Structure formats: C-alpha cells, structure tokens
mmCIF file of C-alpha atoms in Angstrom:
data_model
loop_
_atom_site.group_PDB
_atom_site.id
_atom_site.type_symbol
_atom_site.label_atom_id
_atom_site.label_comp_id
_atom_site.label_asym_id
_atom_site.label_seq_id
_atom_site.Cartn_x
_atom_site.Cartn_y
_atom_site.Cartn_z
ATOM 1 C CA UNK A 1 4.056 57.195 26.697
ATOM 2 C CA UNK A 2 2.858 53.671 25.826
ATOM 3 C CA UNK A 3 5.107 50.640 25.994
ATOM 4 C CA UNK A 4 4.213 47.285 24.431
ATOM 5 C CA UNK A 5 4.505 45.393 27.721
ATOM 6 C CA UNK A 6 5.746 45.924 31.243
ATOM 7 C CA UNK A 7 9.463 45.229 31.605
ATOM 8 C CA UNK A 8 8.700 42.845 34.467
ATOM 9 C CA UNK A 9 6.669 40.680 32.091
ATOM 10 C CA UNK A 10 9.579 40.022 29.726
ATOM 11 C CA UNK A 11 11.666 37.826 31.942
ATOM 12 C CA UNK A 12 10.036 34.407 31.703
ATOM 13 C CA UNK A 13 9.707 32.101 28.738
ATOM 14 C CA UNK A 14 5.962 31.832 29.287
ATOM 15 C CA UNK A 15 5.475 35.570 28.937
ATOM 16 C CA UNK A 16 7.783 35.763 25.927
ATOM 17 C CA UNK A 17 5.500 33.164 24.333
ATOM 18 C CA UNK A 18 2.414 35.150 25.455
ATOM 19 C CA UNK A 19 1.195 32.338 27.718
ATOM 20 C CA UNK A 20 -0.362 32.654 31.149
ATOM 21 C CA UNK A 21 1.602 30.163 33.276
ATOM 22 C CA UNK A 22 -1.068 29.333 35.939
ATOM 23 C CA UNK A 23 -3.661 28.760 33.240
ATOM 24 C CA UNK A 24 -1.238 26.703 31.145
ATOM 25 C CA UNK A 25 -0.434 24.428 34.118
ATOM 26 C CA UNK A 26 -4.140 23.847 34.796
ATOM 27 C CA UNK A 27 -4.773 22.974 31.138
ATOM 28 C CA UNK A 28 -1.855 20.537 31.181
ATOM 29 C CA UNK A 29 -3.307 18.909 34.316
ATOM 30 C CA UNK A 30 -6.634 18.356 32.549
ATOM 31 C CA UNK A 31 -4.793 16.909 29.557
ATOM 32 C CA UNK A 32 -2.972 14.459 31.824
ATOM 33 C CA UNK A 33 -6.257 13.426 33.435
ATOM 34 C CA UNK A 34 -7.742 12.937 29.967
ATOM 35 C CA UNK A 35 -5.004 10.545 28.848
ATOM 36 C CA UNK A 36 -5.080 8.564 32.108
ATOM 37 C CA UNK A 37 -8.860 8.114 32.229
ATOM 38 C CA UNK A 38 -9.139 7.456 28.504
ATOM 39 C CA UNK A 39 -6.492 4.734 28.814
ATOM 40 C CA UNK A 40 -8.756 3.055 31.358
ATOM 41 C CA UNK A 41 -11.982 3.646 29.411
ATOM 42 C CA UNK A 42 -10.696 2.781 25.921
ATOM 43 C CA UNK A 43 -6.931 2.417 25.531
ATOM 44 C CA UNK A 44 -7.162 2.168 21.735
ATOM 45 C CA UNK A 45 -7.996 5.878 21.521
ATOM 46 C CA UNK A 46 -5.117 7.266 23.599
ATOM 47 C CA UNK A 47 -2.806 7.881 20.638
ATOM 48 C CA UNK A 48 -5.513 9.801 18.787
ATOM 49 C CA UNK A 49 -6.272 11.835 21.895
ATOM 50 C CA UNK A 50 -2.597 12.661 22.390
ATOM 51 C CA UNK A 51 -2.371 13.906 18.811
ATOM 52 C CA UNK A 52 -5.507 16.025 19.193
ATOM 53 C CA UNK A 53 -4.262 17.516 22.442
ATOM 54 C CA UNK A 54 -0.969 18.373 20.739
ATOM 55 C CA UNK A 55 -2.831 20.074 17.889
ATOM 56 C CA UNK A 56 -4.953 21.969 20.421
ATOM 57 C CA UNK A 57 -1.935 23.286 22.317
ATOM 58 C CA UNK A 58 -0.248 24.331 19.063
ATOM 59 C CA UNK A 59 -3.400 26.221 18.042
ATOM 60 C CA UNK A 60 -3.480 27.903 21.458
ATOM 61 C CA UNK A 61 0.184 28.895 21.175
ATOM 62 C CA UNK A 62 -0.253 30.320 17.672
ATOM 63 C CA UNK A 63 -3.371 32.326 18.537
ATOM 64 C CA UNK A 64 -1.722 33.676 21.685
ATOM 65 C CA UNK A 65 0.926 35.374 19.523
ATOM 66 C CA UNK A 66 -1.617 37.397 17.524
ATOM 67 C CA UNK A 67 -2.229 40.923 18.893
ATOM 68 C CA UNK A 68 -5.833 41.551 19.983
ATOM 69 C CA UNK A 69 -6.281 44.372 17.438
ATOM 70 C CA UNK A 70 -6.239 41.724 14.711
ATOM 71 C CA UNK A 71 -9.047 39.806 16.376
ATOM 72 C CA UNK A 72 -11.127 42.974 16.471
ATOM 73 C CA UNK A 73 -10.651 43.449 12.711
ATOM 74 C CA UNK A 74 -11.364 39.810 11.901
ATOM 75 C CA UNK A 75 -14.434 39.359 14.108
ATOM 76 C CA UNK A 76 -17.237 40.443 11.680
ATOM 77 C CA UNK A 77 -15.745 38.319 8.898
ATOM 78 C CA UNK A 78 -15.403 35.306 11.166
ATOM 79 C CA UNK A 79 -19.010 35.642 12.319
ATOM 80 C CA UNK A 80 -20.271 36.008 8.732
ATOM 81 C CA UNK A 81 -18.262 32.935 7.683
ATOM 82 C CA UNK A 82 -19.639 30.883 10.579
ATOM 83 C CA UNK A 83 -23.244 31.869 9.798
ATOM 84 C CA UNK A 84 -22.697 31.080 6.114
ATOM 85 C CA UNK A 85 -21.334 27.646 6.987
ATOM 86 C CA UNK A 86 -24.316 26.961 9.260
ATOM 87 C CA UNK A 87 -26.655 27.785 6.378
ATOM 88 C CA UNK A 88 -24.597 25.491 4.124
ATOM 89 C CA UNK A 89 -25.062 22.691 6.675
ATOM 90 C CA UNK A 90 -28.845 23.014 6.477
ATOM 91 C CA UNK A 91 -28.791 23.088 2.662
ATOM 92 C CA UNK A 92 -26.175 20.447 1.869
ATOM 93 C CA UNK A 93 -24.760 19.110 5.120
ATOM 94 C CA UNK A 94 -23.652 15.579 5.935
ATOM 95 C CA UNK A 95 -26.175 13.653 8.029
ATOM 96 C CA UNK A 96 -25.297 11.166 10.725
ATOM 97 C CA UNK A 97 -27.010 9.655 13.785
ATOM 98 C CA UNK A 98 -30.252 11.472 13.017
ATOM 99 C CA UNK A 99 -28.695 14.933 12.713
ATOM 100 C CA UNK A 100 -27.277 17.085 9.919
ATOM 101 C CA UNK A 101 -24.364 18.912 11.546
ATOM 102 C CA UNK A 102 -21.324 18.523 9.277
ATOM 103 C CA UNK A 103 -19.981 19.675 5.942
ATOM 104 C CA UNK A 104 -17.250 18.007 3.930
ATOM 105 C CA UNK A 105 -14.063 19.979 3.240
ATOM 106 C CA UNK A 106 -11.174 18.287 1.405
ATOM 107 C CA UNK A 107 -12.223 14.821 2.450
ATOM 108 C CA UNK A 108 -12.676 15.798 6.104
ATOM 109 C CA UNK A 109 -15.861 16.409 8.056
ATOM 110 C CA UNK A 110 -16.132 19.769 9.796
ATOM 111 C CA UNK A 111 -18.775 20.939 12.273
ATOM 112 C CA UNK A 112 -19.373 24.697 11.730
ATOM 113 C CA UNK A 113 -21.222 25.054 15.035
ATOM 114 C CA UNK A 114 -17.849 24.609 16.765
ATOM 115 C CA UNK A 115 -16.543 27.702 14.961
ATOM 116 C CA UNK A 116 -19.580 29.632 16.177
ATOM 117 C CA UNK A 117 -18.582 28.935 19.798
ATOM 118 C CA UNK A 118 -15.722 31.379 19.146
ATOM 119 C CA UNK A 119 -17.412 33.691 16.667
ATOM 120 C CA UNK A 120 -20.467 34.332 18.856
ATOM 121 C CA UNK A 121 -18.830 35.941 21.925
ATOM 122 C CA UNK A 122 -16.337 37.707 19.652
ATOM 123 C CA UNK A 123 -19.136 39.274 17.602
ATOM 124 C CA UNK A 124 -21.225 40.405 20.570
ATOM 125 C CA UNK A 125 -18.121 41.882 22.229
ATOM 126 C CA UNK A 126 -17.178 43.577 18.937
ATOM 127 C CA UNK A 127 -20.661 45.091 18.597
ATOM 128 C CA UNK A 128 -20.677 46.422 22.170
ATOM 129 C CA UNK A 129 -17.063 47.591 22.313
ATOM 130 C CA UNK A 130 -17.743 51.221 21.328
ATOM 131 C CA UNK A 131 -21.222 51.768 22.772
ATOM 132 C CA UNK A 132 -22.004 53.242 26.143
ATOM 133 C CA UNK A 133 -22.359 50.492 28.714
ATOM 134 C CA UNK A 134 -24.810 49.292 29.824
ATOM 135 C CA UNK A 135 -26.260 49.182 26.279
ATOM 136 C CA UNK A 136 -29.521 50.886 25.382
ATOM 137 C CA UNK A 137 -32.596 48.783 24.633
ATOM 138 C CA UNK A 138 -32.062 49.366 20.898
ATOM 139 C CA UNK A 139 -28.472 48.124 21.061
ATOM 140 C CA UNK A 140 -29.510 45.270 23.311
ATOM 141 C CA UNK A 141 -32.167 44.144 20.839
ATOM 142 C CA UNK A 142 -29.616 44.138 18.006
ATOM 143 C CA UNK A 143 -27.208 42.112 20.155
ATOM 144 C CA UNK A 144 -29.962 39.593 20.924
ATOM 145 C CA UNK A 145 -30.485 39.135 17.173
ATOM 146 C CA UNK A 146 -26.760 38.450 16.791
ATOM 147 C CA UNK A 147 -27.176 35.681 19.371
ATOM 148 C CA UNK A 148 -30.527 34.335 18.152
ATOM 149 C CA UNK A 149 -29.780 33.760 14.447
ATOM 150 C CA UNK A 150 -26.915 31.237 14.833
ATOM 151 C CA UNK A 151 -28.602 29.627 17.846
ATOM 152 C CA UNK A 152 -31.728 28.852 15.815
ATOM 153 C CA UNK A 153 -29.662 27.557 12.892
ATOM 154 C CA UNK A 154 -27.809 25.147 15.207
ATOM 155 C CA UNK A 155 -31.000 24.045 16.972
ATOM 156 C CA UNK A 156 -32.464 23.257 13.547
ATOM 157 C CA UNK A 157 -29.733 20.656 12.818
ATOM 158 C CA UNK A 158 -30.753 19.520 15.553
ATOM 159 C CA UNK A 159 -28.018 20.032 18.157
ATOM 160 C CA UNK A 160 -29.611 21.331 21.336
ATOM 161 C CA UNK A 161 -26.470 20.997 23.481
ATOM 162 C CA UNK A 162 -24.308 23.111 21.174
ATOM 163 C CA UNK A 163 -27.148 25.584 20.668
ATOM 164 C CA UNK A 164 -27.266 26.104 24.453
ATOM 165 C CA UNK A 165 -23.497 26.672 24.544
ATOM 166 C CA UNK A 166 -23.529 29.134 21.646
ATOM 167 C CA UNK A 167 -26.468 31.070 23.084
ATOM 168 C CA UNK A 168 -24.822 31.066 26.499
ATOM 169 C CA UNK A 169 -21.596 32.456 25.025
ATOM 170 C CA UNK A 170 -23.453 35.464 23.653
ATOM 171 C CA UNK A 171 -25.705 35.948 26.670
ATOM 172 C CA UNK A 172 -22.777 35.984 29.082
ATOM 173 C CA UNK A 173 -21.155 38.780 27.067
ATOM 174 C CA UNK A 174 -24.401 40.737 27.416
ATOM 175 C CA UNK A 175 -24.463 40.094 31.151
ATOM 176 C CA UNK A 176 -20.890 41.351 31.504
ATOM 177 C CA UNK A 177 -21.916 44.531 29.676
ATOM 178 C CA UNK A 178 -23.957 45.537 32.731
ATOM 179 C CA UNK A 179 -27.583 44.959 31.717
ATOM 180 C CA UNK A 180 -29.894 46.615 34.297
ATOM 181 C CA UNK A 181 -31.700 44.306 36.718
ATOM 182 C CA UNK A 182 -35.107 45.512 35.537
ATOM 183 C CA UNK A 183 -34.304 44.341 32.008
ATOM 184 C CA UNK A 184 -33.158 40.969 33.357
ATOM 185 C CA UNK A 185 -36.345 40.710 35.392
ATOM 186 C CA UNK A 186 -38.502 41.413 32.357
ATOM 187 C CA UNK A 187 -36.585 38.856 30.308
ATOM 188 C CA UNK A 188 -37.094 36.294 33.072
ATOM 189 C CA UNK A 189 -40.858 36.803 32.886
ATOM 190 C CA UNK A 190 -40.754 35.853 29.223
ATOM 191 C CA UNK A 191 -38.936 32.594 29.861
ATOM 192 C CA UNK A 192 -41.946 30.617 31.150
ATOM 193 C CA UNK A 193 -44.178 31.028 28.065
ATOM 194 C CA UNK A 194 -41.165 30.686 25.754
ATOM 195 C CA UNK A 195 -40.166 27.465 27.503
ATOM 196 C CA UNK A 196 -43.670 26.111 26.936
ATOM 197 C CA UNK A 197 -43.536 27.010 23.240
ATOM 198 C CA UNK A 198 -40.079 25.460 22.938
ATOM 199 C CA UNK A 199 -41.346 22.245 24.532
ATOM 200 C CA UNK A 200 -44.353 21.987 22.225
ATOM 201 C CA UNK A 201 -43.015 23.289 18.913
ATOM 202 C CA UNK A 202 -39.228 23.624 19.115
ATOM 203 C CA UNK A 203 -38.098 20.224 20.419
ATOM 204 C CA UNK A 204 -37.952 16.862 18.702
ATOM 205 C CA UNK A 205 -39.560 13.831 20.280
ATOM 206 C CA UNK A 206 -36.222 12.378 21.378
ATOM 207 C CA UNK A 207 -35.276 15.682 23.035
ATOM 208 C CA UNK A 208 -38.517 15.749 25.015
ATOM 209 C CA UNK A 209 -37.894 12.100 25.928
ATOM 210 C CA UNK A 210 -34.486 13.062 27.366
ATOM 211 C CA UNK A 211 -36.122 15.546 29.702
ATOM 212 C CA UNK A 212 -38.743 13.027 30.800
ATOM 213 C CA UNK A 213 -36.040 10.403 31.282
ATOM 214 C CA UNK A 214 -34.074 12.818 33.451
ATOM 215 C CA UNK A 215 -37.114 13.200 35.715
ATOM 216 C CA UNK A 216 -37.901 9.464 35.929
ATOM 217 C CA UNK A 217 -35.046 7.344 34.514
ATOM 218 C CA UNK A 218 -36.343 4.246 36.295
ATOM 219 C CA UNK A 219 -39.453 4.262 34.090
ATOM 220 C CA UNK A 220 -37.375 2.803 31.240
ATOM 221 C CA UNK A 221 -34.266 1.242 32.846
ATOM 222 C CA UNK A 222 -33.237 -0.768 29.772
ATOM 223 C CA UNK A 223 -34.040 1.929 27.234
ATOM 224 C CA UNK A 224 -33.973 5.711 27.521
ATOM 225 C CA UNK A 225 -32.984 5.655 31.204
ATOM 226 C CA UNK A 226 -30.105 3.213 30.805
ATOM 227 C CA UNK A 227 -27.337 5.812 30.369
ATOM 228 C CA UNK A 228 -28.243 7.828 33.457
ATOM 229 C CA UNK A 229 -28.845 4.781 35.672
ATOM 230 C CA UNK A 230 -25.511 3.139 34.784
ATOM 231 C CA UNK A 231 -23.675 6.444 35.176
ATOM 232 C CA UNK A 232 -25.088 6.993 38.664
ATOM 233 C CA UNK A 233 -24.208 3.415 39.627
ATOM 234 C CA UNK A 234 -20.616 3.950 38.449
ATOM 235 C CA UNK A 235 -20.170 7.220 40.342
ATOM 236 C CA UNK A 236 -21.845 5.888 43.481
ATOM 237 C CA UNK A 237 -19.799 2.683 43.532
ATOM 238 C CA UNK A 238 -16.597 4.751 43.594
ATOM 239 C CA UNK A 239 -17.314 5.831 47.142
ATOM 240 C CA UNK A 240 -14.951 8.272 48.840
ATOM 241 C CA UNK A 241 -11.600 7.142 47.415
ATOM 242 C CA UNK A 242 -12.628 5.169 44.329
ATOM 243 C CA UNK A 243 -11.782 1.648 43.183
ATOM 244 C CA UNK A 244 -8.405 2.667 41.801
ATOM 245 C CA UNK A 245 -7.111 3.405 38.331
ATOM 246 C CA UNK A 246 -7.991 0.649 35.804
ATOM 247 C CA UNK A 247 -10.235 -1.068 38.372
ATOM 248 C CA UNK A 248 -13.612 0.379 37.382
ATOM 249 C CA UNK A 249 -16.061 -2.473 36.816
ATOM 250 C CA UNK A 250 -18.928 -0.542 35.192
ATOM 251 C CA UNK A 251 -16.707 0.691 32.363
ATOM 252 C CA UNK A 252 -14.472 -2.366 31.955
ATOM 253 C CA UNK A 253 -17.454 -4.723 31.845
ATOM 254 C CA UNK A 254 -19.069 -2.356 29.308
ATOM 255 C CA UNK A 255 -22.152 -1.525 31.353
ATOM 256 C CA UNK A 256 -21.412 2.178 30.890
ATOM 257 C CA UNK A 257 -22.236 3.560 27.412
ATOM 258 C CA UNK A 258 -20.257 6.381 25.766
ATOM 259 C CA UNK A 259 -17.601 5.939 28.443
ATOM 260 C CA UNK A 260 -14.871 7.601 26.360
ATOM 261 C CA UNK A 261 -16.912 10.697 25.426
ATOM 262 C CA UNK A 262 -19.969 12.124 27.175
ATOM 263 C CA UNK A 263 -19.836 9.821 30.217
ATOM 264 C CA UNK A 264 -16.116 9.788 30.894
ATOM 265 C CA UNK A 265 -16.670 11.576 34.225
ATOM 266 C CA UNK A 266 -18.514 8.453 35.421
ATOM 267 C CA UNK A 267 -15.366 6.413 34.687
ATOM 268 C CA UNK A 268 -13.299 8.946 36.609
ATOM 269 C CA UNK A 269 -15.745 8.976 39.529
ATOM 270 C CA UNK A 270 -15.790 5.195 39.806
ATOM 271 C CA UNK A 271 -11.991 4.897 39.811
ATOM 272 C CA UNK A 272 -11.047 7.980 41.847
ATOM 273 C CA UNK A 273 -14.130 8.472 44.008
ATOM 274 C CA UNK A 274 -15.552 11.598 45.571
ATOM 275 C CA UNK A 275 -12.114 12.883 46.500
ATOM 276 C CA UNK A 276 -10.816 12.602 42.940
ATOM 277 C CA UNK A 277 -13.971 14.165 41.536
ATOM 278 C CA UNK A 278 -13.641 17.084 43.950
ATOM 279 C CA UNK A 279 -10.020 17.655 42.913
ATOM 280 C CA UNK A 280 -10.933 17.553 39.226
ATOM 281 C CA UNK A 281 -13.765 20.000 39.797
ATOM 282 C CA UNK A 282 -11.303 22.248 41.667
ATOM 283 C CA UNK A 283 -9.061 22.385 38.598
ATOM 284 C CA UNK A 284 -12.017 23.420 36.450
ATOM 285 C CA UNK A 285 -13.073 26.088 38.932
ATOM 286 C CA UNK A 286 -9.494 27.393 39.144
ATOM 287 C CA UNK A 287 -9.502 27.843 35.357
ATOM 288 C CA UNK A 288 -12.768 29.782 35.593
ATOM 289 C CA UNK A 289 -11.431 31.940 38.441
ATOM 290 C CA UNK A 290 -8.217 32.638 36.544
ATOM 291 C CA UNK A 291 -10.177 33.542 33.430
ATOM 292 C CA UNK A 292 -12.400 35.972 35.325
ATOM 293 C CA UNK A 293 -9.318 37.507 36.954
ATOM 294 C CA UNK A 294 -7.759 37.998 33.521
ATOM 295 C CA UNK A 295 -11.010 39.549 32.263
ATOM 296 C CA UNK A 296 -10.892 42.050 35.130
ATOM 297 C CA UNK A 297 -7.330 42.990 34.121
ATOM 298 C CA UNK A 298 -8.220 43.647 30.466
ATOM 299 C CA UNK A 299 -7.803 47.258 29.426
ATOM 300 C CA UNK A 300 -10.352 47.419 26.598
ATOM 301 C CA UNK A 301 -14.110 46.673 26.656
ATOM 302 C CA UNK A 302 -13.694 44.181 23.825
ATOM 303 C CA UNK A 303 -11.175 42.162 25.830
ATOM 304 C CA UNK A 304 -13.176 42.230 29.066
ATOM 305 C CA UNK A 305 -16.430 41.220 27.407
ATOM 306 C CA UNK A 306 -14.864 38.564 25.187
ATOM 307 C CA UNK A 307 -12.841 36.880 27.947
ATOM 308 C CA UNK A 308 -15.862 36.906 30.249
ATOM 309 C CA UNK A 309 -17.991 35.245 27.564
ATOM 310 C CA UNK A 310 -15.354 32.647 26.671
ATOM 311 C CA UNK A 311 -14.582 31.590 30.228
ATOM 312 C CA UNK A 312 -18.231 31.342 31.255
ATOM 313 C CA UNK A 313 -18.929 29.240 28.152
ATOM 314 C CA UNK A 314 -16.201 26.905 29.402
ATOM 315 C CA UNK A 315 -17.982 26.859 32.766
ATOM 316 C CA UNK A 316 -21.289 25.901 31.120
ATOM 317 C CA UNK A 317 -19.483 23.137 29.237
ATOM 318 C CA UNK A 318 -18.238 21.224 32.270
ATOM 319 C CA UNK A 319 -21.193 22.191 34.505
ATOM 320 C CA UNK A 320 -23.712 20.641 32.103
ATOM 321 C CA UNK A 321 -21.598 17.547 31.449
ATOM 322 C CA UNK A 322 -20.982 16.744 35.112
ATOM 323 C CA UNK A 323 -24.604 17.577 35.927
ATOM 324 C CA UNK A 324 -26.003 15.214 33.304
ATOM 325 C CA UNK A 325 -23.580 12.388 34.183
ATOM 326 C CA UNK A 326 -24.583 12.711 37.846
ATOM 327 C CA UNK A 327 -28.269 12.654 36.911
ATOM 328 C CA UNK A 328 -28.842 16.277 37.930
ATOM 329 C CA UNK A 329 -29.488 17.577 34.390
ATOM 330 C CA UNK A 330 -30.990 16.074 31.215
ATOM 331 C CA UNK A 331 -28.602 14.350 28.792
ATOM 332 C CA UNK A 332 -27.773 16.790 25.986
ATOM 333 C CA UNK A 333 -24.672 15.221 24.457
ATOM 334 C CA UNK A 334 -21.907 17.554 25.643
ATOM 335 C CA UNK A 335 -18.427 16.111 26.333
ATOM 336 C CA UNK A 336 -16.336 16.939 29.391
ATOM 337 C CA UNK A 337 -14.024 19.689 28.082
ATOM 338 C CA UNK A 338 -10.380 18.651 27.532
ATOM 339 C CA UNK A 339 -11.006 15.273 29.183
ATOM 340 C CA UNK A 340 -13.492 13.481 26.899
ATOM 341 C CA UNK A 341 -12.262 11.989 23.642
ATOM 342 C CA UNK A 342 -12.862 14.631 21.012
ATOM 343 C CA UNK A 343 -11.529 16.497 18.015
ATOM 344 C CA UNK A 344 -13.068 19.740 16.796
ATOM 345 C CA UNK A 345 -14.488 20.698 20.183
ATOM 346 C CA UNK A 346 -11.081 20.269 21.852
ATOM 347 C CA UNK A 347 -9.358 22.476 19.282
ATOM 348 C CA UNK A 348 -12.099 25.090 19.643
ATOM 349 C CA UNK A 349 -11.667 25.209 23.429
ATOM 350 C CA UNK A 350 -7.884 25.523 23.141
ATOM 351 C CA UNK A 351 -8.326 28.254 20.534
ATOM 352 C CA UNK A 352 -10.491 30.214 22.981
ATOM 353 C CA UNK A 353 -7.725 30.000 25.595
ATOM 354 C CA UNK A 354 -5.212 31.169 23.000
ATOM 355 C CA UNK A 355 -7.306 34.279 22.333
ATOM 356 C CA UNK A 356 -7.705 34.817 26.076
ATOM 357 C CA UNK A 357 -3.949 34.637 26.623
ATOM 358 C CA UNK A 358 -3.324 36.987 23.706
ATOM 359 C CA UNK A 359 -5.533 39.658 25.235
ATOM 360 C CA UNK A 360 -3.933 39.188 28.643
ATOM 361 C CA UNK A 361 -0.270 39.154 27.635
ATOM 362 C CA UNK A 362 -0.440 41.924 25.020
ATOM 363 C CA UNK A 363 -1.489 44.466 27.623
ATOM 364 C CA UNK A 364 0.116 47.867 27.312
ATOM 365 C CA UNK A 365 1.741 49.845 30.088
ATOM 366 C CA UNK A 366 0.723 53.479 30.266
ATOM 367 C CA UNK A 367 3.404 55.831 31.526
ATOM 368 C CA UNK A 368 2.787 59.388 32.195
#
C-alpha cells in the first residue's frame, strides 16, 4: 500500500506547505544578511532587493507545491525552450557591456542562461533516470552532449561565469550517477590539452586578462588589478571582528567597485571580520549539507540526481564568488547567491530550492 506522505509529516505548517524547515530558516538568514549588508553598501537598492527576495520566496513556495512527476514530464520541453532561447540570444539578443546575453519580452529584459541553470540538471537527470547506473559509455557520451550544447551557446555570448555554472550543474549530475574512476581518470587526461585550446581559441582577450590579473594583480594596480587589490584590502582591514556594521571605509569611501553585486562579500568581510565571514560560510555549508542529506533521502533516481546537481551548483556559486573576492580565483562575474543585489539569478536559485523541497516533501510511504 502506498500513502501520499507519512502521517508524522502532516502535523506542521511547514510540511503542509511542502517546505523543509531547516533549509527555509537558512535561506531566511541569508536574506537577512543580504538586506543588512546591502543597506551598508548601497541603501538605495534595499527596497528593490526586498521585493526581489519576496518574489523569490513566492516562486519557491509555488514550485514546492508541484508534485515531482510533473517536473519529470516538463523537463524535455523546458530544456528545448531554454536552448531555443539561447539560440535566439545569439541571433537577435540585446547587447550590453560588451556581451549579448538578453532578449526582450514584453518590455522586460530576460537572460535565458538563467533558465538553463535549472533546465540543465533537470535534463541530465531525466535522461539518466531509467538507465542502469553507472551509465554506459554510449549513454555517457549522449549526456555530455546534453551538457556541451548549452554551455557552448552561453560561452559564445560571452558569459564564462554562467557557462561554468551550467556545465557544472550537468557534470555534477553525471558524477552522482556513479561514473567509474577509470572514466574520470581518462577525462582528466584530456583536460590539459583542452585547457590549452580554450586559452588560445576559446577565450576573449579580456577573459585571458582576468586570469593574468589574478596571478599578478599588482602589475596593473589602477587598471585590471584594481578590483582584486581593493577587495583584499577591504577583507584584510576587517581583522578578526570587523569594523562594525556601516563602518566599512573601503565601501563607504567608494574605493571598492561593484560593492553591491559581485564584491559584496568584501563589504561583509570588512564590517564583520573573519568571525562574521566564517559564520556566513557556515550557513552556506549547512545549506549544502542539508541539500545532500535530502538527495540521499530521495526515493527515485531522478530526484537524487537532480537534487545533487542543484545543490552542488549552489556550492559552485558561492565558492567561486568568495574565492574571487578573496583573490584566490580569477574574477568571472558571479554574484554571491542570495546576498548580492540581483534579479533573475536570485529567482532562479529560489526556484531550484522550490523544486528540491517538492521532491523531498512529496515522498511516499511504502507499507507492506
């Protein structure tokens, strides 16, 4: 006999709304941090951020109510739509700041690559859901094509940061499918020559300059290296406990560029110090741990693979952002998830958590 949900899960409001309470609390904590730090970095944007957070939580709540079987049926259509929109961007997209990443819909600008952050892991999980795991080389090759096509379309815009996230979303699903170590080893051997080809033929001059700047930012302290140098000064000046909320000098005196978006962690580090940064990182890691725990509890391969891909994409998001702000990784233009000022990316992240919660809370209880 199959029941829709365990009786013990029906008691709380959170479970009746198909929400995972520990995960919800952690997401609310990040939202609170976002509003507080953004008020310090650029108070004029707080109202917009509050509205976008509200929209994100509503999207999460709505998607959490939808049974996972619907997501399985919709996945191929969503992926096809996202690929079609990426092609439309290349043919007739809106250009801005040296990139062509948007299309206009009803007077609004929309970035289709954000939709692919959801469609990619969903499609790979959908493709692998009924095959024997680990997948055969033939199935693995087909899955790699599913990952490669949108990744190349996004890189062409160019948007290297989002391309890395989208590729990572698909690759993590493949890793969770149990790829043999010998296959991983062979793939690793291909990375060196592919990296060389990417450097020579696949990257724009400004992208190569970002890598060189990461290695030696002091070579151009007032130009390409300015962002990283000022960010490291801000984080370092925060010390152990920080200068206190609203007391950051690097951001308030406008030495720190992009302080409300990509480099907002530098504002946080200056005002709350190493201790605050460690606590913020702990919240992020708790979300990742909770997501992996939920993935382990999923009853179907589609749910396990999809949740694993979504939560590890979230990990890549904040890992790369904090790494680049601290000068440990090249600058690739990725915001700090749910903390940086943002629109489409914030809604996309909250949508992924809505799908995750749907899979978790619509579990079925098997009774013999």
